Structures are given as C-alpha cells and as structure tokens.
Amino acid sequence: MTVAMESGGGRRSIVDRIYGLLRSIPTWVLWIIVMIWSVPSVSLFLNSWRARDAQRNSGWWTISPSDLTLSNYDYIFRASAASTIGESLLNSMAIAVPATIIPIAIATFAAYAFAWIDFKGRKVLFIATVSLLAIPLQVALIPLLQMYVNGAHYTIPWLDKTITIIPDFDLVNTSTAVWLTHTGFALPFAIFLLHNYISSLPKDVFEAARIDGADHFTIFWRLVLPLSVPVLAAFAIFQFLWTWNDFLIANTMAGTNPDARPTTIFIATLAGDFGSNEHLLPAAAFVQAFIPLVVFFSLQRYFVRGLLAGSVKG
C-alpha cells in the first residue's frame, strides 16, 4: 500500500482525507455522537432484563433493580421450549460461515485473474459479472426455490426430449439452500470489490516476482493474499452481517423447517399470536446481535481501509 501511494505522485488517498477530517473534529463531539448512536442498543439491552408488565407500563430509562429478571433469557434458552435460540444460533452459524468464506475464496481467485491475467474476453466477462449486481434478489428467489425442489430441466420441443441441466439435490428446507443462495448473490459484488483493490496493487512488485520465476499461484498466495487482508476483512464484515441478519432468503428457502431456522425466523415467530410474547423480543434480539458485534469490532480496523482502498488509482 505504501508503494502504491508513493507511485501516485504523493496524492493523498480518500482514506487519508477521511482520517484527517476525523482528526479535526473535537473528541467530545465524537463521544456525543457515539452516545446518541448507542441509545437504541442500550435500551434494547435494558429492556431484555425487564418483565412484560414493566416494559408495557414504563420506559426503559425508569429501570430499577427491582425490575431486573432473568425470565426472558430463561425462556428463550430453556430446553423445554419448542425451539430454543441456541439451536437457531447454530443454524445461523451454519448459514453465515460458509456464505462468507466460500464467496471470498472464489472471488479472490476471480478478481486476481481479471486484474492481472491477460486472457481473451477478460473485459467482456468482467463486465458481464459485474452487471449481475443489477439483478434484484427478489426476482430470482422463486426460480431458485423451484430448482432446489425439482432441479433444472430443459425440454427440446422438436426432439420431444428433456435434458437435465441440474439434478434434484433435494435442498429445499435445508440450510444448504440458504447459504448457496447467499453465495451466488454475493459473488458479483465480491469480485467487483476485490478486483478494484487487487488491480491497484503496485505493478512493480508483480514484475519483480515474475523475474524471480514465480508463477501466478505463487504470486497470488504469497503477495496478493497478504496485501489484500484489509479488503477481505471488509467484505467478510459486509457478507457476514448481511447473511446473519437476513430474513427473506432464509424464510423462503427453509422457513417451514424448524430444524433449519436461523435466529431471524426464530425471533419473528417468538412474539406469538397477537404479540402476546413481545416482551421476549429484546432478549432474543440482543443475543442475536451479540455475535455480529463481536465480528465487527474484531475486524473494524480493516473496515474503512479495505472498503476504500482501490477506489482511486494513482
């Protein structure tokens, strides 16, 4: 990254400008913004320890030690419940982890190929890949669900013959169908984001590696991956949060199978008929939000740098 900035004629990058702007803001102003931004999370946390009557009759800011109870957490975690939040958390992990790792693995190879391997039709294929970002997710859900149920077949009218393109893998109502869908829709954005970053890496480093006899895989493994950690972490945050908090895809692909429901579906059904159990929602929502917070704060130092690096080239 240092070499890339120096080769750009000393021009400050967007990241440097953002950091400079933040440094010019007084610290007390930033703390006020942080406190205002944290109010919804604090209210959610405090309400998760209050019983139904306390939540209904007074605001969260009136909480007192006598209001605190473990009954909400006890209900969502206890084994006697029809479906516990612990089981739904495992289902969410079974969806979010492969839906994050697999797109990164595939997109990193593809982005390097588009950026540094000269092959016929490279630009056309890259444009076609990025253009997939324009396809609305909702348009493809039902066709994908039908493919998961029956496979994909094509009938040739004049031959009166049906060709099986994709066999029936019986994926409907499984977590596999959910993370496969997330993987497919994440790939165009992942390739676009990683390509912008990898293509901005200093060309001199790649030329020096080729002079030393390194092939493409060696360059990719020993140079591109270590230099691309920030953008990989940035995409991992985006994809993990999007997959973890998704309701539409999970409900479409696995909503009728209680053994495959993630936490978003569990929380949606937790309130019960006519919202009689709405007091349980803060506790369940706070538990559901805890893991994304851990992931974000673990990788946040790479977030801005990885997201913006490569957006301008020197």
PDB file of C-alpha atoms in Angstrom:
ATOM      1  CA  MET A   1       0.000   0.000   0.000  1.00  0.00           C
ATOM      2  CA  THR A   2       2.904   2.388   0.749  1.00  0.00           C
ATOM      3  CA  VAL A   3       4.403   1.749  -2.670  1.00  0.00           C
ATOM      4  CA  ALA A   4       1.041   2.338  -4.324  1.00  0.00           C
ATOM      5  CA  MET A   5       0.614   5.689  -2.606  1.00  0.00           C
ATOM      6  CA  GLU A   6       4.145   6.792  -3.498  1.00  0.00           C
ATOM      7  CA  SER A   7       3.664   5.818  -7.145  1.00  0.00           C
ATOM      8  CA  GLY A   8       0.561   8.007  -7.222  1.00  0.00           C
ATOM      9  CA  GLY A   9       2.674  11.149  -7.089  1.00  0.00           C
ATOM     10  CA  GLY A  10       2.177  11.691  -3.378  1.00  0.00           C
ATOM     11  CA  ARG A  11      -1.553  12.342  -3.799  1.00  0.00           C
ATOM     12  CA  ARG A  12      -3.470  11.730  -0.596  1.00  0.00           C
ATOM     13  CA  SER A  13      -5.888   8.863  -0.756  1.00  0.00           C
ATOM     14  CA  ILE A  14      -9.526   9.039   0.234  1.00  0.00           C
ATOM     15  CA  VAL A  15      -8.687   7.152   3.427  1.00  0.00           C
ATOM     16  CA  ASP A  16      -6.113   9.789   4.420  1.00  0.00           C
ATOM     17  CA  ARG A  17      -8.652  12.541   3.837  1.00  0.00           C
ATOM     18  CA  ILE A  18     -11.254  10.793   5.979  1.00  0.00           C
ATOM     19  CA  TYR A  19      -8.734  10.277   8.779  1.00  0.00           C
ATOM     20  CA  GLY A  20      -7.697  13.918   8.511  1.00  0.00           C
ATOM     21  CA  LEU A  21     -11.323  15.028   8.732  1.00  0.00           C
ATOM     22  CA  LEU A  22     -11.924  12.870  11.797  1.00  0.00           C
ATOM     23  CA  ARG A  23      -8.788  14.204  13.479  1.00  0.00           C
ATOM     24  CA  SER A  24     -10.062  17.761  13.010  1.00  0.00           C
ATOM     25  CA  ILE A  25     -13.296  17.014  14.909  1.00  0.00           C
ATOM     26  CA  PRO A  26     -13.071  17.594  18.693  1.00  0.00           C
ATOM     27  CA  THR A  27     -13.074  14.404  20.723  1.00  0.00           C
ATOM     28  CA  TRP A  28     -16.086  15.440  22.810  1.00  0.00           C
ATOM     29  CA  VAL A  29     -18.177  15.814  19.654  1.00  0.00           C
ATOM     30  CA  LEU A  30     -17.325  12.266  18.612  1.00  0.00           C
ATOM     31  CA  TRP A  31     -18.236  10.940  22.065  1.00  0.00           C
ATOM     32  CA  ILE A  32     -21.623  12.687  21.901  1.00  0.00           C
ATOM     33  CA  ILE A  33     -22.265  11.042  18.513  1.00  0.00           C
ATOM     34  CA  VAL A  34     -21.242   7.652  19.941  1.00  0.00           C
ATOM     35  CA  MET A  35     -23.603   8.038  22.907  1.00  0.00           C
ATOM     36  CA  ILE A  36     -26.541   9.063  20.690  1.00  0.00           C
ATOM     37  CA  TRP A  37     -25.801   6.174  18.328  1.00  0.00           C
ATOM     38  CA  SER A  38     -25.705   3.747  21.279  1.00  0.00           C
ATOM     39  CA  VAL A  39     -29.108   4.697  22.730  1.00  0.00           C
ATOM     40  CA  PRO A  40     -31.104   2.030  20.790  1.00  0.00           C
ATOM     41  CA  SER A  41     -28.649  -0.708  21.786  1.00  0.00           C
ATOM     42  CA  VAL A  42     -28.684   0.369  25.431  1.00  0.00           C
ATOM     43  CA  SER A  43     -32.493   0.468  25.506  1.00  0.00           C
ATOM     44  CA  LEU A  44     -32.646  -2.988  23.915  1.00  0.00           C
ATOM     45  CA  PHE A  45     -30.214  -4.384  26.490  1.00  0.00           C
ATOM     46  CA  LEU A  46     -32.027  -2.877  29.481  1.00  0.00           C
ATOM     47  CA  ASN A  47     -35.459  -3.954  28.288  1.00  0.00           C
ATOM     48  CA  SER A  48     -34.196  -7.509  27.843  1.00  0.00           C
ATOM     49  CA  TRP A  49     -33.933  -7.729  31.658  1.00  0.00           C
ATOM     50  CA  ARG A  50     -37.443  -6.394  32.336  1.00  0.00           C
ATOM     51  CA  ALA A  51     -40.675  -8.354  32.629  1.00  0.00           C
ATOM     52  CA  ARG A  52     -43.645  -7.807  30.326  1.00  0.00           C
ATOM     53  CA  ASP A  53     -45.582  -5.518  32.675  1.00  0.00           C
ATOM     54  CA  ALA A  54     -42.548  -3.323  33.297  1.00  0.00           C
ATOM     55  CA  GLN A  55     -41.902  -2.984  29.570  1.00  0.00           C
ATOM     56  CA  ARG A  56     -45.527  -2.072  28.880  1.00  0.00           C
ATOM     57  CA  ASN A  57     -46.071   0.367  31.753  1.00  0.00           C
ATOM     58  CA  SER A  58     -42.861   2.438  31.775  1.00  0.00           C
ATOM     59  CA  GLY A  59     -39.913   3.435  29.621  1.00  0.00           C
ATOM     60  CA  TRP A  60     -36.533   1.724  29.744  1.00  0.00           C
ATOM     61  CA  TRP A  61     -34.963   4.825  31.345  1.00  0.00           C
ATOM     62  CA  THR A  62     -37.043   4.269  34.502  1.00  0.00           C
ATOM     63  CA  ILE A  63     -35.461   0.872  35.179  1.00  0.00           C
ATOM     64  CA  SER A  64     -34.731  -0.010  38.814  1.00  0.00           C
ATOM     65  CA  PRO A  65     -33.001  -3.033  40.412  1.00  0.00           C
ATOM     66  CA  SER A  66     -36.394  -4.460  41.369  1.00  0.00           C
ATOM     67  CA  ASP A  67     -37.355  -4.635  37.679  1.00  0.00           C
ATOM     68  CA  LEU A  68     -34.469  -6.928  36.735  1.00  0.00           C
ATOM     69  CA  THR A  69     -35.328 -10.534  35.915  1.00  0.00           C
ATOM     70  CA  LEU A  70     -33.806 -13.475  34.095  1.00  0.00           C
ATOM     71  CA  SER A  71     -37.166 -14.848  32.978  1.00  0.00           C
ATOM     72  CA  ASN A  72     -36.848 -13.592  29.383  1.00  0.00           C
ATOM     73  CA  TYR A  73     -33.458 -15.205  28.858  1.00  0.00           C
ATOM     74  CA  ASP A  74     -34.565 -18.325  30.712  1.00  0.00           C
ATOM     75  CA  TYR A  75     -37.490 -18.772  28.328  1.00  0.00           C
ATOM     76  CA  ILE A  76     -35.550 -18.390  25.073  1.00  0.00           C
ATOM     77  CA  PHE A  77     -32.710 -20.656  26.218  1.00  0.00           C
ATOM     78  CA  ARG A  78     -34.523 -23.345  28.182  1.00  0.00           C
ATOM     79  CA  ALA A  79     -34.569 -26.829  26.683  1.00  0.00           C
ATOM     80  CA  SER A  80     -38.308 -27.271  27.237  1.00  0.00           C
ATOM     81  CA  ALA A  81     -39.154 -24.645  24.628  1.00  0.00           C
ATOM     82  CA  ALA A  82     -40.265 -25.961  21.249  1.00  0.00           C
ATOM     83  CA  SER A  83     -37.305 -24.289  19.568  1.00  0.00           C
ATOM     84  CA  THR A  84     -34.576 -22.566  21.569  1.00  0.00           C
ATOM     85  CA  ILE A  85     -32.487 -19.625  20.459  1.00  0.00           C
ATOM     86  CA  GLY A  86     -29.372 -21.758  20.956  1.00  0.00           C
ATOM     87  CA  GLU A  87     -30.484 -24.077  18.160  1.00  0.00           C
ATOM     88  CA  SER A  88     -31.301 -21.131  15.904  1.00  0.00           C
ATOM     89  CA  LEU A  89     -27.870 -19.608  16.597  1.00  0.00           C
ATOM     90  CA  LEU A  90     -26.227 -22.822  15.417  1.00  0.00           C
ATOM     91  CA  ASN A  91     -28.382 -22.716  12.283  1.00  0.00           C
ATOM     92  CA  SER A  92     -27.367 -19.106  11.680  1.00  0.00           C
ATOM     93  CA  MET A  93     -23.698 -20.056  12.037  1.00  0.00           C
ATOM     94  CA  ALA A  94     -24.200 -22.978   9.644  1.00  0.00           C
ATOM     95  CA  ILE A  95     -25.526 -20.465   7.105  1.00  0.00           C
ATOM     96  CA  ALA A  96     -23.346 -17.398   7.712  1.00  0.00           C
ATOM     97  CA  VAL A  97     -19.924 -19.070   7.900  1.00  0.00           C
ATOM     98  CA  PRO A  98     -19.966 -20.900   4.525  1.00  0.00           C
ATOM     99  CA  ALA A  99     -21.851 -17.985   2.921  1.00  0.00           C
ATOM    100  CA  THR A 100     -18.929 -15.748   3.944  1.00  0.00           C
ATOM    101  CA  ILE A 101     -15.917 -17.993   3.369  1.00  0.00           C
ATOM    102  CA  ILE A 102     -16.921 -19.525   0.021  1.00  0.00           C
ATOM    103  CA  PRO A 103     -17.572 -16.215  -1.819  1.00  0.00           C
ATOM    104  CA  ILE A 104     -14.266 -14.858  -0.528  1.00  0.00           C
ATOM    105  CA  ALA A 105     -12.375 -17.947  -1.719  1.00  0.00           C
ATOM    106  CA  ILE A 106     -13.929 -17.918  -5.198  1.00  0.00           C
ATOM    107  CA  ALA A 107     -13.979 -14.136  -5.678  1.00  0.00           C
ATOM    108  CA  THR A 108     -10.335 -13.689  -4.687  1.00  0.00           C
ATOM    109  CA  PHE A 109      -9.171 -16.066  -7.423  1.00  0.00           C
ATOM    110  CA  ALA A 110     -11.528 -14.474  -9.952  1.00  0.00           C
ATOM    111  CA  ALA A 111     -10.512 -10.917  -9.008  1.00  0.00           C
ATOM    112  CA  TYR A 112      -6.826 -11.732  -9.406  1.00  0.00           C
ATOM    113  CA  ALA A 113      -7.481 -13.314 -12.795  1.00  0.00           C
ATOM    114  CA  PHE A 114      -9.462 -10.300 -14.004  1.00  0.00           C
ATOM    115  CA  ALA A 115      -6.837  -7.887 -12.682  1.00  0.00           C
ATOM    116  CA  TRP A 116      -3.509  -9.475 -13.631  1.00  0.00           C
ATOM    117  CA  ILE A 117      -4.014 -12.371 -16.059  1.00  0.00           C
ATOM    118  CA  ASP A 118      -4.401 -11.385 -19.682  1.00  0.00           C
ATOM    119  CA  PHE A 119      -6.825 -13.753 -21.402  1.00  0.00           C
ATOM    120  CA  LYS A 120      -9.242 -13.418 -24.278  1.00  0.00           C
ATOM    121  CA  GLY A 121     -12.587 -11.887 -23.390  1.00  0.00           C
ATOM    122  CA  ARG A 122     -11.430 -10.712 -19.967  1.00  0.00           C
ATOM    123  CA  LYS A 123     -13.121  -7.305 -20.084  1.00  0.00           C
ATOM    124  CA  VAL A 124     -16.363  -8.646 -21.519  1.00  0.00           C
ATOM    125  CA  LEU A 125     -16.543 -11.379 -18.884  1.00  0.00           C
ATOM    126  CA  PHE A 126     -15.771  -8.922 -16.088  1.00  0.00           C
ATOM    127  CA  ILE A 127     -18.478  -6.515 -17.272  1.00  0.00           C
ATOM    128  CA  ALA A 128     -20.951  -9.401 -17.529  1.00  0.00           C
ATOM    129  CA  THR A 129     -20.088 -10.495 -13.993  1.00  0.00           C
ATOM    130  CA  VAL A 130     -20.455  -7.025 -12.507  1.00  0.00           C
ATOM    131  CA  SER A 131     -23.718  -6.460 -14.401  1.00  0.00           C
ATOM    132  CA  LEU A 132     -25.243  -9.263 -12.316  1.00  0.00           C
ATOM    133  CA  LEU A 133     -25.372  -6.729  -9.485  1.00  0.00           C
ATOM    134  CA  ALA A 134     -28.364  -5.187 -11.265  1.00  0.00           C
ATOM    135  CA  ILE A 135     -30.473  -8.334 -10.877  1.00  0.00           C
ATOM    136  CA  PRO A 136     -32.885  -7.925  -7.940  1.00  0.00           C
ATOM    137  CA  LEU A 137     -32.641 -10.685  -5.402  1.00  0.00           C
ATOM    138  CA  GLN A 138     -36.410 -10.990  -5.150  1.00  0.00           C
ATOM    139  CA  VAL A 139     -36.734 -11.816  -8.869  1.00  0.00           C
ATOM    140  CA  ALA A 140     -34.608 -14.942  -8.572  1.00  0.00           C
ATOM    141  CA  LEU A 141     -35.927 -16.393  -5.310  1.00  0.00           C
ATOM    142  CA  ILE A 142     -38.848 -18.380  -6.726  1.00  0.00           C
ATOM    143  CA  PRO A 143     -36.883 -19.805  -9.711  1.00  0.00           C
ATOM    144  CA  LEU A 144     -34.115 -20.814  -7.321  1.00  0.00           C
ATOM    145  CA  LEU A 145     -36.602 -22.437  -4.970  1.00  0.00           C
ATOM    146  CA  GLN A 146     -38.106 -24.388  -7.864  1.00  0.00           C
ATOM    147  CA  MET A 147     -34.612 -25.503  -8.872  1.00  0.00           C
ATOM    148  CA  TYR A 148     -33.888 -26.659  -5.318  1.00  0.00           C
ATOM    149  CA  VAL A 149     -37.135 -28.668  -5.342  1.00  0.00           C
ATOM    150  CA  ASN A 150     -37.098 -30.210  -8.826  1.00  0.00           C
ATOM    151  CA  GLY A 151     -33.707 -29.398 -10.327  1.00  0.00           C
ATOM    152  CA  ALA A 152     -33.313 -27.610 -13.652  1.00  0.00           C
ATOM    153  CA  HIS A 153     -34.512 -29.215 -16.885  1.00  0.00           C
ATOM    154  CA  TYR A 154     -34.795 -28.051 -20.479  1.00  0.00           C
ATOM    155  CA  THR A 155     -37.217 -29.526 -22.979  1.00  0.00           C
ATOM    156  CA  ILE A 156     -36.320 -29.537 -26.686  1.00  0.00           C
ATOM    157  CA  PRO A 157     -39.688 -29.263 -28.463  1.00  0.00           C
ATOM    158  CA  TRP A 158     -38.703 -30.603 -31.881  1.00  0.00           C
ATOM    159  CA  LEU A 159     -36.945 -33.625 -30.363  1.00  0.00           C
ATOM    160  CA  ASP A 160     -39.520 -34.161 -27.625  1.00  0.00           C
ATOM    161  CA  LYS A 161     -36.634 -34.694 -25.238  1.00  0.00           C
ATOM    162  CA  THR A 162     -35.874 -33.250 -21.803  1.00  0.00           C
ATOM    163  CA  ILE A 163     -32.297 -32.527 -20.785  1.00  0.00           C
ATOM    164  CA  THR A 164     -31.422 -32.358 -17.103  1.00  0.00           C
ATOM    165  CA  ILE A 165     -29.142 -29.379 -16.539  1.00  0.00           C
ATOM    166  CA  ILE A 166     -29.090 -29.549 -12.732  1.00  0.00           C
ATOM    167  CA  PRO A 167     -30.367 -32.675 -10.968  1.00  0.00           C
ATOM    168  CA  ASP A 168     -32.678 -32.559  -7.974  1.00  0.00           C
ATOM    169  CA  PHE A 169     -30.438 -32.412  -4.911  1.00  0.00           C
ATOM    170  CA  ASP A 170     -33.420 -32.122  -2.538  1.00  0.00           C
ATOM    171  CA  LEU A 171     -32.070 -28.912  -0.985  1.00  0.00           C
ATOM    172  CA  VAL A 172     -35.379 -27.274  -0.110  1.00  0.00           C
ATOM    173  CA  ASN A 173     -35.875 -26.561   3.620  1.00  0.00           C
ATOM    174  CA  THR A 174     -32.171 -27.005   4.355  1.00  0.00           C
ATOM    175  CA  SER A 175     -29.522 -24.540   5.499  1.00  0.00           C
ATOM    176  CA  THR A 176     -27.514 -25.529   2.421  1.00  0.00           C
ATOM    177  CA  ALA A 177     -30.115 -23.920   0.166  1.00  0.00           C
ATOM    178  CA  VAL A 178     -29.856 -20.689   2.166  1.00  0.00           C
ATOM    179  CA  TRP A 179     -26.080 -20.315   2.091  1.00  0.00           C
ATOM    180  CA  LEU A 180     -25.901 -21.391  -1.550  1.00  0.00           C
ATOM    181  CA  THR A 181     -28.287 -18.575  -2.434  1.00  0.00           C
ATOM    182  CA  HIS A 182     -26.290 -16.067  -0.409  1.00  0.00           C
ATOM    183  CA  THR A 183     -23.086 -17.263  -2.036  1.00  0.00           C
ATOM    184  CA  GLY A 184     -24.448 -16.811  -5.548  1.00  0.00           C
ATOM    185  CA  PHE A 185     -25.704 -13.293  -4.922  1.00  0.00           C
ATOM    186  CA  ALA A 186     -22.549 -12.253  -3.070  1.00  0.00           C
ATOM    187  CA  LEU A 187     -20.094 -13.247  -5.789  1.00  0.00           C
ATOM    188  CA  PRO A 188     -20.633 -10.311  -8.228  1.00  0.00           C
ATOM    189  CA  PHE A 189     -20.121  -7.705  -5.502  1.00  0.00           C
ATOM    190  CA  ALA A 190     -17.197  -9.621  -4.016  1.00  0.00           C
ATOM    191  CA  ILE A 191     -15.447  -9.881  -7.395  1.00  0.00           C
ATOM    192  CA  PHE A 192     -16.072  -6.189  -8.089  1.00  0.00           C
ATOM    193  CA  LEU A 193     -14.771  -5.054  -4.695  1.00  0.00           C
ATOM    194  CA  LEU A 194     -11.726  -7.332  -4.666  1.00  0.00           C
ATOM    195  CA  HIS A 195     -10.877  -6.538  -8.293  1.00  0.00           C
ATOM    196  CA  ASN A 196     -10.762  -2.808  -7.543  1.00  0.00           C
ATOM    197  CA  TYR A 197      -8.367  -3.441  -4.679  1.00  0.00           C
ATOM    198  CA  ILE A 198      -6.136  -6.055  -6.294  1.00  0.00           C
ATOM    199  CA  SER A 199      -5.811  -4.098  -9.544  1.00  0.00           C
ATOM    200  CA  SER A 200      -4.496  -1.111  -7.558  1.00  0.00           C
ATOM    201  CA  LEU A 201      -1.593  -3.087  -6.065  1.00  0.00           C
ATOM    202  CA  PRO A 202       1.838  -1.918  -7.330  1.00  0.00           C
ATOM    203  CA  LYS A 203       2.719  -3.458 -10.685  1.00  0.00           C
ATOM    204  CA  ASP A 204       6.438  -3.358  -9.903  1.00  0.00           C
ATOM    205  CA  VAL A 205       6.011  -5.966  -7.185  1.00  0.00           C
ATOM    206  CA  PHE A 206       4.383  -8.412  -9.605  1.00  0.00           C
ATOM    207  CA  GLU A 207       7.031  -7.820 -12.260  1.00  0.00           C
ATOM    208  CA  ALA A 208       9.802  -8.425  -9.743  1.00  0.00           C
ATOM    209  CA  ALA A 209       8.149 -11.667  -8.657  1.00  0.00           C
ATOM    210  CA  ARG A 210       7.869 -12.870 -12.268  1.00  0.00           C
ATOM    211  CA  ILE A 211      11.552 -12.081 -12.862  1.00  0.00           C
ATOM    212  CA  ASP A 212      12.357 -14.267  -9.853  1.00  0.00           C
ATOM    213  CA  GLY A 213      10.438 -17.108 -11.517  1.00  0.00           C
ATOM    214  CA  ALA A 214       7.196 -17.004  -9.542  1.00  0.00           C
ATOM    215  CA  ASP A 215       4.098 -18.341 -11.285  1.00  0.00           C
ATOM    216  CA  HIS A 216       0.584 -16.955 -10.903  1.00  0.00           C
ATOM    217  CA  PHE A 217      -0.336 -19.177  -7.985  1.00  0.00           C
ATOM    218  CA  THR A 218       2.824 -18.243  -6.070  1.00  0.00           C
ATOM    219  CA  ILE A 219       2.184 -14.544  -6.682  1.00  0.00           C
ATOM    220  CA  PHE A 220      -1.411 -14.956  -5.615  1.00  0.00           C
ATOM    221  CA  TRP A 221      -0.596 -16.914  -2.457  1.00  0.00           C
ATOM    222  CA  ARG A 222       2.487 -15.036  -1.267  1.00  0.00           C
ATOM    223  CA  LEU A 223       1.779 -11.485  -2.454  1.00  0.00           C
ATOM    224  CA  VAL A 224      -1.885 -10.864  -3.246  1.00  0.00           C
ATOM    225  CA  LEU A 225      -3.445 -12.568  -0.233  1.00  0.00           C
ATOM    226  CA  PRO A 226      -1.223 -10.917   2.430  1.00  0.00           C
ATOM    227  CA  LEU A 227      -1.688  -7.496   0.797  1.00  0.00           C
ATOM    228  CA  SER A 228      -5.457  -7.991   0.471  1.00  0.00           C
ATOM    229  CA  VAL A 229      -6.236  -8.712   4.115  1.00  0.00           C
ATOM    230  CA  PRO A 230      -7.956  -5.320   4.658  1.00  0.00           C
ATOM    231  CA  VAL A 231     -10.373  -5.689   1.739  1.00  0.00           C
ATOM    232  CA  LEU A 232     -11.028  -9.340   2.574  1.00  0.00           C
ATOM    233  CA  ALA A 233     -11.913  -8.342   6.133  1.00  0.00           C
ATOM    234  CA  ALA A 234     -14.144  -5.520   4.860  1.00  0.00           C
ATOM    235  CA  PHE A 235     -16.091  -7.871   2.610  1.00  0.00           C
ATOM    236  CA  ALA A 236     -16.259 -10.508   5.349  1.00  0.00           C
ATOM    237  CA  ILE A 237     -17.947  -7.960   7.629  1.00  0.00           C
ATOM    238  CA  PHE A 238     -20.432  -6.971   4.946  1.00  0.00           C
ATOM    239  CA  GLN A 239     -21.284 -10.517   3.947  1.00  0.00           C
ATOM    240  CA  PHE A 240     -21.449 -11.947   7.462  1.00  0.00           C
ATOM    241  CA  LEU A 241     -23.726  -9.173   8.722  1.00  0.00           C
ATOM    242  CA  TRP A 242     -25.957  -9.398   5.655  1.00  0.00           C
ATOM    243  CA  THR A 243     -26.263 -13.183   5.904  1.00  0.00           C
ATOM    244  CA  TRP A 244     -26.664 -13.240   9.682  1.00  0.00           C
ATOM    245  CA  ASN A 245     -29.462 -10.645   9.627  1.00  0.00           C
ATOM    246  CA  ASP A 246     -31.247 -11.980   6.549  1.00  0.00           C
ATOM    247  CA  PHE A 247     -34.870 -12.988   6.861  1.00  0.00           C
ATOM    248  CA  LEU A 248     -36.235 -13.098   3.306  1.00  0.00           C
ATOM    249  CA  ILE A 249     -33.927 -15.746   1.828  1.00  0.00           C
ATOM    250  CA  ALA A 250     -33.969 -17.895   4.972  1.00  0.00           C
ATOM    251  CA  ASN A 251     -37.751 -17.758   5.206  1.00  0.00           C
ATOM    252  CA  THR A 252     -38.161 -18.615   1.513  1.00  0.00           C
ATOM    253  CA  MET A 253     -35.674 -21.471   1.392  1.00  0.00           C
ATOM    254  CA  ALA A 254     -36.005 -23.004   4.863  1.00  0.00           C
ATOM    255  CA  GLY A 255     -38.877 -21.268   6.623  1.00  0.00           C
ATOM    256  CA  THR A 256     -41.044 -24.358   7.000  1.00  0.00           C
ATOM    257  CA  ASN A 257     -38.325 -26.493   8.575  1.00  0.00           C
ATOM    258  CA  PRO A 258     -37.954 -25.723  12.316  1.00  0.00           C
ATOM    259  CA  ASP A 259     -34.640 -27.598  12.407  1.00  0.00           C
ATOM    260  CA  ALA A 260     -33.065 -25.207   9.878  1.00  0.00           C
ATOM    261  CA  ARG A 261     -34.463 -21.856  11.010  1.00  0.00           C
ATOM    262  CA  PRO A 262     -31.904 -19.146  11.796  1.00  0.00           C
ATOM    263  CA  THR A 263     -32.348 -16.616  14.587  1.00  0.00           C
ATOM    264  CA  THR A 264     -34.152 -14.085  12.388  1.00  0.00           C
ATOM    265  CA  ILE A 265     -37.036 -16.509  11.814  1.00  0.00           C
ATOM    266  CA  PHE A 266     -36.939 -17.638  15.452  1.00  0.00           C
ATOM    267  CA  ILE A 267     -37.334 -14.047  16.652  1.00  0.00           C
ATOM    268  CA  ALA A 268     -40.095 -13.338  14.123  1.00  0.00           C
ATOM    269  CA  THR A 269     -42.150 -16.255  15.455  1.00  0.00           C
ATOM    270  CA  LEU A 270     -41.260 -15.667  19.106  1.00  0.00           C
ATOM    271  CA  ALA A 271     -43.854 -12.958  19.737  1.00  0.00           C
ATOM    272  CA  GLY A 272     -46.657 -15.478  19.329  1.00  0.00           C
ATOM    273  CA  ASP A 273     -50.269 -14.861  18.375  1.00  0.00           C
ATOM    274  CA  PHE A 274     -51.354 -11.220  18.616  1.00  0.00           C
ATOM    275  CA  GLY A 275     -47.937 -10.261  20.043  1.00  0.00           C
ATOM    276  CA  SER A 276     -48.619 -11.834  23.422  1.00  0.00           C
ATOM    277  CA  ASN A 277     -44.907 -12.570  23.977  1.00  0.00           C
ATOM    278  CA  GLU A 278     -43.445  -9.337  22.624  1.00  0.00           C
ATOM    279  CA  HIS A 279     -41.575  -8.831  25.921  1.00  0.00           C
ATOM    280  CA  LEU A 280     -39.251 -11.682  24.875  1.00  0.00           C
ATOM    281  CA  LEU A 281     -38.101  -9.910  21.718  1.00  0.00           C
ATOM    282  CA  PRO A 282     -35.489  -7.594  23.334  1.00  0.00           C
ATOM    283  CA  ALA A 283     -33.681 -10.522  24.960  1.00  0.00           C
ATOM    284  CA  ALA A 284     -33.715 -12.595  21.778  1.00  0.00           C
ATOM    285  CA  ALA A 285     -32.690  -9.620  19.625  1.00  0.00           C
ATOM    286  CA  PHE A 286     -29.784  -8.753  21.916  1.00  0.00           C
ATOM    287  CA  VAL A 287     -28.497 -12.338  21.832  1.00  0.00           C
ATOM    288  CA  GLN A 288     -28.886 -12.363  18.049  1.00  0.00           C
ATOM    289  CA  ALA A 289     -26.964  -9.082  17.697  1.00  0.00           C
ATOM    290  CA  PHE A 290     -24.105 -10.067  20.007  1.00  0.00           C
ATOM    291  CA  ILE A 291     -22.185 -12.235  17.516  1.00  0.00           C
ATOM    292  CA  PRO A 292     -22.261  -9.642  14.671  1.00  0.00           C
ATOM    293  CA  LEU A 293     -20.952  -7.052  17.133  1.00  0.00           C
ATOM    294  CA  VAL A 294     -18.048  -9.336  18.035  1.00  0.00           C
ATOM    295  CA  VAL A 295     -17.260  -9.920  14.343  1.00  0.00           C
ATOM    296  CA  PHE A 296     -17.432  -6.221  13.501  1.00  0.00           C
ATOM    297  CA  PHE A 297     -15.252  -4.997  16.366  1.00  0.00           C
ATOM    298  CA  SER A 298     -12.741  -7.776  15.688  1.00  0.00           C
ATOM    299  CA  LEU A 299     -12.283  -6.664  12.070  1.00  0.00           C
ATOM    300  CA  GLN A 300     -13.260  -2.981  12.197  1.00  0.00           C
ATOM    301  CA  ARG A 301      -9.661  -1.724  11.986  1.00  0.00           C
ATOM    302  CA  TYR A 302      -9.574  -3.081   8.419  1.00  0.00           C
ATOM    303  CA  PHE A 303     -13.040  -1.870   7.508  1.00  0.00           C
ATOM    304  CA  VAL A 304     -12.570   1.675   6.152  1.00  0.00           C
ATOM    305  CA  ARG A 305      -9.137   0.975   4.704  1.00  0.00           C
ATOM    306  CA  GLY A 306     -10.265  -2.169   2.906  1.00  0.00           C
ATOM    307  CA  LEU A 307     -13.505  -0.652   1.642  1.00  0.00           C
ATOM    308  CA  LEU A 308     -11.981   2.493   0.133  1.00  0.00           C
ATOM    309  CA  ALA A 309      -8.549   1.287  -0.948  1.00  0.00           C
ATOM    310  CA  GLY A 310      -8.513   0.866  -4.706  1.00  0.00           C
ATOM    311  CA  SER A 311     -11.427   3.234  -5.279  1.00  0.00           C
ATOM    312  CA  VAL A 312      -8.958   5.715  -6.768  1.00  0.00           C
ATOM    313  CA  LYS A 313      -5.775   4.839  -8.583  1.00  0.00           C
ATOM    314  CA  GLY A 314      -2.667   6.980  -8.662  1.00  0.00           C
TER     315      GLY A 314
END
